[in-house]
Amino acid sequence: MASENKSSLDALSSLAKRRGFIYHSSEIYGGMPGFWDYGPLGCELKNNVKAAWWQFTVRGREDVAGLDATIIMHPKIWKASGHLDTFADPMTMCKDCKKLMRADQIGDIYADQKKKPQPKQPGSDFFCPYCGGELTEPKPFNLMFKTIVGPVDDPSNVAYLRPETAQAIFAQFQNVTATSRMTVPYGIAQMGKSFRNEVTPRNYTFRSREFEQMELEFFIRPDEAVEILHGHVVTLADNPDLNGPVQDDWGWEVWHKYWVEQRKKFLGLVGLPSERFVEYWQKPDELAHYARACVDIEYDFPFGRQELEGIAARSDFDLMQHQTHSKVPQTVFDDPLKQAAKKMSDEAKAAFVEKTVAEWIERKEKAASAKAGKEISFSDEEKAAIAESAKAFCADLFEGKYVPHVIEPSAGVDRLMLALLCEAYEEQKLVDAKGAEDIRTVLHFSPRVAPIKVAIFPLIKKDPDQDRIAREIFLKLRKKVNVMWDVSGAIGRRYRRQDEAGTPWCITVDGDTVKDGTFTVRERDSMEQKRMTYAEFLEMMTEALEI
Amino acid sequence: MASENKSSLDALSSLAKRRGFIYHSSEIYGGMPGFWDYGPLGCELKNNVKAAWWQFTVRGREDVAGLDATIIMHPKIWKASGHLDTFADPMTMCKDCKKLMRADQIGDIYADQKKKPQPKQPGSDFFCPYCGGELTEPKPFNLMFKTIVGPVDDPSNVAYLRPETAQAIFAQFQNVTATSRMTVPYGIAQMGKSFRNEVTPRNYTFRSREFEQMELEFFIRPDEAVEILHGHVVTLADNPDLNGPVQDDWGWEVWHKYWVEQRKKFLGLVGLPSERFVEYWQKPDELAHYARACVDIEYDFPFGRQELEGIAARSDFDLMQHQTHSKVPQTVFDDPLKQAAKKMSDEAKAAFVEKTVAEWIERKEKAASAKAGKEISFSDEEKAAIAESAKAFCADLFEGKYVPHVIEPSAGVDRLMLALLCEAYEEQKLVDAKGAEDIRTVLHFSPRVAPIKVAIFPLIKKDPDQDRIAREIFLKLRKKVNVMWDVSGAIGRRYRRQDEAGTPWCITVDGDTVKDGTFTVRERDSMEQKRMTYAEFLEMMTEALEI
């Protein structure tokens, strides 16, 4: 979307409805706030986005395996992950008008309003943005949807719809490791529905209560294991080549940056080049306590700049939590590491332990200082506790055992689709040879995600030869990609119909096709027309669609 | 699976776990009964089954549009569909041991047991199959999972996880019709998760609480509309050609049979030829009250013959229900029908109405008789009521307006996958040239659904030429299909590894490849080896995978 019409979410959503991309869920019953359905073009777009992600992340690599886990999982998973205790928004209610709202969004709601009401209770900083009434003390509201599994309605049978796909990957880490013949560093990827009972769903499909995610957990060695194996750990300061093959001596920092670059490459492939989004590196005091680094990819939606996806370095936090709660070890056995450790002398091992203890204390002090916004020094007791765990960790490492660390690139299908729609949408002013003005509505989708790849028209539908040849092309292409047949109206009108659907190529079969087999290929963005043979077109198209 | 080892569900499920097809959900927390996860090979198999269905049902046709709706929908949808009131199993509890069970499965549970307990209450026909205790009166237990949408835990905010994907299609019928430029006869297809809170989930992945469906609702004209348009209605007695293009003068009976044939064709394409399943036509007294006909496709699973999918002719029941409950008309406007009706004389119209009234009364009497198992004759009052609705229906028809009827081919992804796994599994006894016996475990998947299509091996991994050429082939094929690279162990061992994964082709690059570019293609089922060029292999593979 050109920046000048950023505000035209209305125009976009109206096209999205009219052309069958997005509908309100349950519309004939008045709709369900926060739930959206994808129509015929919308679900093709969605399937294509997901297929592109899967090809790029799983099938196109040798170090990522797929997973497809259930939405309802054991409730202890959400205890271990922290969601049961802390996945909540602060909710407040107006004592006067009884409206519920998120306490942290009151400022936004004031801002959305033309006239801010006066507080009924003079002097209060926060008051109901709708009526000025007094607000209750904010209370945490857990965002997980609850249900009961089995026939007995008992607290012991409560389960939750997953609020993210990631945890299933951690819960199945040992199974996948045992059955996939892959060894760390390697990743597990999953796509699927997640659910969050948002207090106030908003911004079209951006923040909805049911949505789809594409998440990768890429498991890596702890830096200390890399150090033992290679005698060094490559960091970003070493200027590693992130576009070549991955390297065994990379530390977590390099792996994290590598995945940021991979995600940017993917976004470019599906139609969102780097200059169209913002890469935001979270500051040390913004990071979650277990996170080493986190990058948000942010996009300028018509309703403001919002996070499209995130790439987090989550250390060994998640697997450790599941190890503690399930009592099932989440360690891997790394034979090359054990062999490398065997070759170390006792002195080298002692020096390694000493160095590790010092590093752990330094890192933890640094993190605590960043969090507190002031210099923090640990007490001797605190240092001794850290030293003890660092020593146990080193002892395991020397046996080739550790709990892997993880880099997590996590993307939302629906918000990526919304960004692609915003990015693709244009109301283009055209002036014809006679100076007449016209508006062309066009969706400039990347061919890789476009719902329809090719539309095929016989120029004159009543010409039996044109019809026959066009049908032959149509039927051949349909085995390969999603194609559309259209014989209704003038060619110009048929082009416009495809422009609105974002179809990159239109093929018109005419009298010359009957003679020489070439047809006209009209390209959506440039509106240029070229004569091509079937073989030429197929080669051009295949290349444009490859990932 | 050869019939002699039908009972080896244990062997199959053990392979499925070991090779990463199927895991227990949340296994490290003790699992969740009725929930299963798909591992790396399982989710590729699943993706392929779904992609095949989508290609066959949606992209490969011109008369079907896709939909991707939410799992949580407006609760009134389940009131309209009847699920809220009647989607229940009879549940009973043992007053002694407190076990819950389905009252209609007690016979099965007796049968499963080696020793049937004696009733503690002498003379009772039904008693607890576990302890012989007294059972409570069976009560209906609704199978829908309940949840609360939004922050207020109030009965007015109760919603349900969909127990089927079909209802979303009916609820969005008007939106899709308005935005897809399709006219009846046409269909809407959807794939996605559904949830049923089974009292006793059983039979591996066959009856689980969370599962995935592939459903098509194919909307057709009522036969009366076809009659007006064409002056006749083609029935099965006319012996229509069901393999050619669909015809505008087909009645519902032909459309229903057409879709049964289409489903059989699809099952054949993914590896389940007609001779491997049973086509069961429900008898008139078995049909749901609104159904005109229903065919079950049944497969002989190791645990017994079970329904794989169903193809039902559901009349206009569903859209009518939604019209009543939503008060949004579910009629379509059919211009050719209106034009045809315009040409009818008043006499012809009167005769048409009279005939329709007589047919409706006859059909409804027949259905009531079949249900009751004896001849039923309606009273004059009942006949007058039917006549009135038939007349209103005809009046609408003459204006080109009607609520479409529907044919519903409904398939379960998980049970189809399970059937394909059962069908594919073989422990094959091999005898080598020296007479030594060996067991080869192989999954004879259709190449169309096989998780890995091609495995590529350099014969001698340390030969740089072989390695380079094999890598080139690997990287080229990876752009097209899911491929596997394997350099570990002898070629024979690599073949066996792929046999267990169901990979149809293995390519071995050897010294001759370096000279003439040909490589060895080993076919999984015959174990035959052929020399091929890359172009030859690509052509053979593309053809084998096409749908």
XYZ file of C-alpha atoms in Angstrom, chain A residues 17-20 23-29 31-32 35-40 43-44 46-48 54-55 58-62 65-77 80 91 100 141 145-152 159 161 171-172 175-176 179-181 193 195 197 199 209-210 322 325-326 328 330 471 474 478-480 482 485-486 488 497 542 546-547, chain B residues 17-20 23-29 31-32 35-40 43-44 46-48 54-55 58-62 65-77 80 91 100 141 145-152 159 161 171-172 175-176 179-181 193 195 197 199 209-210 322 325-326 328 330 471 474 478-480 482 485-486 488 497 542 546-547:
178
model
C -15.179 -8.820 1.887
C -16.391 -8.152 -1.665
C -13.824 -10.443 -3.291
C -14.093 -13.224 -0.722
C -15.640 -12.366 6.344
C -16.869 -11.879 9.901
C -17.258 -15.269 11.556
C -20.924 -16.273 12.084
C -22.047 -13.094 10.322
C -25.662 -14.205 9.838
C -25.937 -14.527 13.635
C -20.832 -12.078 14.229
C -18.391 -12.981 16.991
C -13.221 -14.209 15.058
C -12.734 -14.012 11.270
C -13.298 -16.456 8.413
C -11.355 -16.688 5.173
C -13.379 -16.940 1.966
C -12.358 -18.625 -1.314
C -8.006 -19.386 2.134
C -5.927 -19.783 -1.031
C -3.494 -18.443 3.574
C -2.619 -21.873 2.175
C 0.060 -20.265 0.020
C 6.868 -24.748 5.315
C 8.965 -24.973 2.142
C 11.170 -27.284 6.826
C 11.286 -28.987 3.413
C 13.908 -26.646 2.008
C 16.347 -27.398 4.849
C 18.050 -30.483 6.207
C 11.664 -31.427 11.251
C 7.914 -30.802 11.283
C 5.338 -31.415 13.999
C 1.537 -31.247 14.098
C 0.346 -31.436 17.691
C -3.071 -31.050 19.275
C -4.627 -27.763 20.352
C -5.801 -29.245 23.654
C -2.793 -30.524 25.577
C -2.098 -31.584 29.128
C -2.755 -28.644 31.498
C 0.602 -29.149 33.212
C 2.249 -27.882 30.031
C 5.469 -25.403 33.212
C -8.575 -5.948 33.535
C -14.837 -4.050 31.106
C -7.376 -11.929 33.592
C -9.734 -20.413 26.896
C -10.765 -23.095 29.397
C -12.692 -26.279 28.729
C -13.429 -29.628 30.371
C -12.100 -32.860 28.864
C -14.114 -36.017 29.470
C -17.587 -36.419 30.904
C -16.892 -35.216 34.455
C -7.804 -28.109 30.034
C -6.869 -24.273 24.202
C 6.785 -31.136 25.051
C 7.597 -33.391 22.071
C 10.132 -37.844 20.865
C 11.174 -35.928 17.766
C 12.678 -40.558 15.961
C 13.995 -38.040 13.435
C 17.693 -39.015 13.365
C -4.333 -22.567 15.371
C -6.420 -19.108 20.920
C -9.367 -14.798 24.971
C -10.491 -8.712 26.527
C -9.152 -14.527 19.578
C -8.513 -17.422 17.194
C 9.458 -28.980 31.237
C 7.610 -30.175 35.803
C 7.497 -33.485 33.918
C 11.511 -36.352 32.227
C 15.287 -32.947 28.468
C -9.161 -25.139 -22.382
C -6.200 -24.338 -18.617
C -4.444 -26.719 -13.378
C -2.369 -29.791 -12.573
C 0.382 -27.456 -11.394
C -4.424 -22.631 -9.061
C -11.135 -19.694 -16.393
C -13.055 -16.593 -17.443
C -17.363 -13.303 -19.444
C -11.355 -8.648 -12.189
C 8.002 -21.950 -12.335
C 10.135 -21.242 -6.575
C 11.272 -20.942 -2.984
C 6.031 -44.114 17.020
C 9.570 -45.261 16.190
C 9.653 -43.521 12.798
C 7.949 -40.327 13.944
C 2.966 -39.807 19.230
C 0.701 -39.568 22.268
C -0.124 -35.935 22.910
C 1.606 -34.528 26.026
C 3.410 -37.832 26.514
C 5.949 -36.504 29.021
C 3.029 -35.522 31.268
C -0.563 -38.272 27.841
C -4.134 -37.152 27.207
C -5.370 -36.750 21.692
C -2.563 -37.630 19.266
C 0.308 -35.670 17.741
C 1.893 -36.178 14.338
C 5.680 -36.289 14.201
C 7.943 -35.293 11.273
C 2.736 -34.358 9.473
C 4.179 -34.694 5.965
C -1.097 -35.442 6.718
C -0.135 -32.405 4.652
C -0.025 -34.581 1.545
C -7.810 -29.903 -1.892
C -6.391 -30.412 -5.388
C -11.252 -27.548 -5.035
C -8.370 -26.464 -7.282
C -8.911 -29.242 -9.798
C -12.557 -28.245 -10.370
C -14.346 -25.133 -11.546
C -14.783 -22.763 -3.713
C -12.743 -23.032 -0.516
C -13.455 -21.722 2.968
C -11.396 -21.528 6.163
C -13.645 -20.622 9.074
C -13.046 -20.420 12.813
C -13.353 -23.324 15.241
C -15.248 -21.197 17.752
C -18.415 -19.878 16.138
C -21.628 -18.291 17.319
C -23.469 -20.723 19.663
C -26.721 -20.219 17.757
C -25.169 -22.167 14.884
C -29.814 -24.355 14.415
C -23.791 -42.151 29.377
C -18.363 -43.807 33.438
C -24.048 -36.371 27.435
C -16.477 -28.940 24.269
C -17.703 -25.802 26.021
C -15.768 -22.608 26.687
C -16.396 -18.979 27.630
C -15.631 -16.178 25.168
C -14.693 -12.805 26.613
C -13.844 -11.842 30.160
C -17.254 -12.463 31.765
C -19.448 -21.031 23.092
C -15.554 -25.880 19.784
C -23.361 -20.243 7.889
C -21.164 -18.610 5.206
C -21.216 -14.681 1.708
C -19.436 -17.187 -0.520
C -18.400 -13.070 -3.538
C -17.299 -16.110 -5.556
C -19.237 -15.494 -8.801
C -9.913 -29.303 13.147
C -13.584 -31.554 18.492
C -15.622 -34.823 23.863
C -16.781 -40.414 26.680
C -11.349 -36.031 20.773
C -9.497 -33.661 18.475
C -30.117 -21.542 9.454
C -32.728 -19.417 13.280
C -30.810 -16.485 11.765
C -31.426 -14.318 7.064
C -30.776 -18.638 2.495
C 23.991 -32.799 -3.994
C 19.150 -33.207 -4.222
C 14.082 -30.133 -3.200
C 12.523 -27.176 -4.985
C 9.779 -29.514 -6.175
C 10.154 -33.423 -0.147
C 19.706 -36.954 1.845
C 21.381 -39.980 3.367
C 25.161 -43.147 6.350
C 15.385 -47.039 6.201
C 5.741 -35.768 -12.013
C -0.247 -35.674 -10.492
C -3.870 -35.472 -9.418
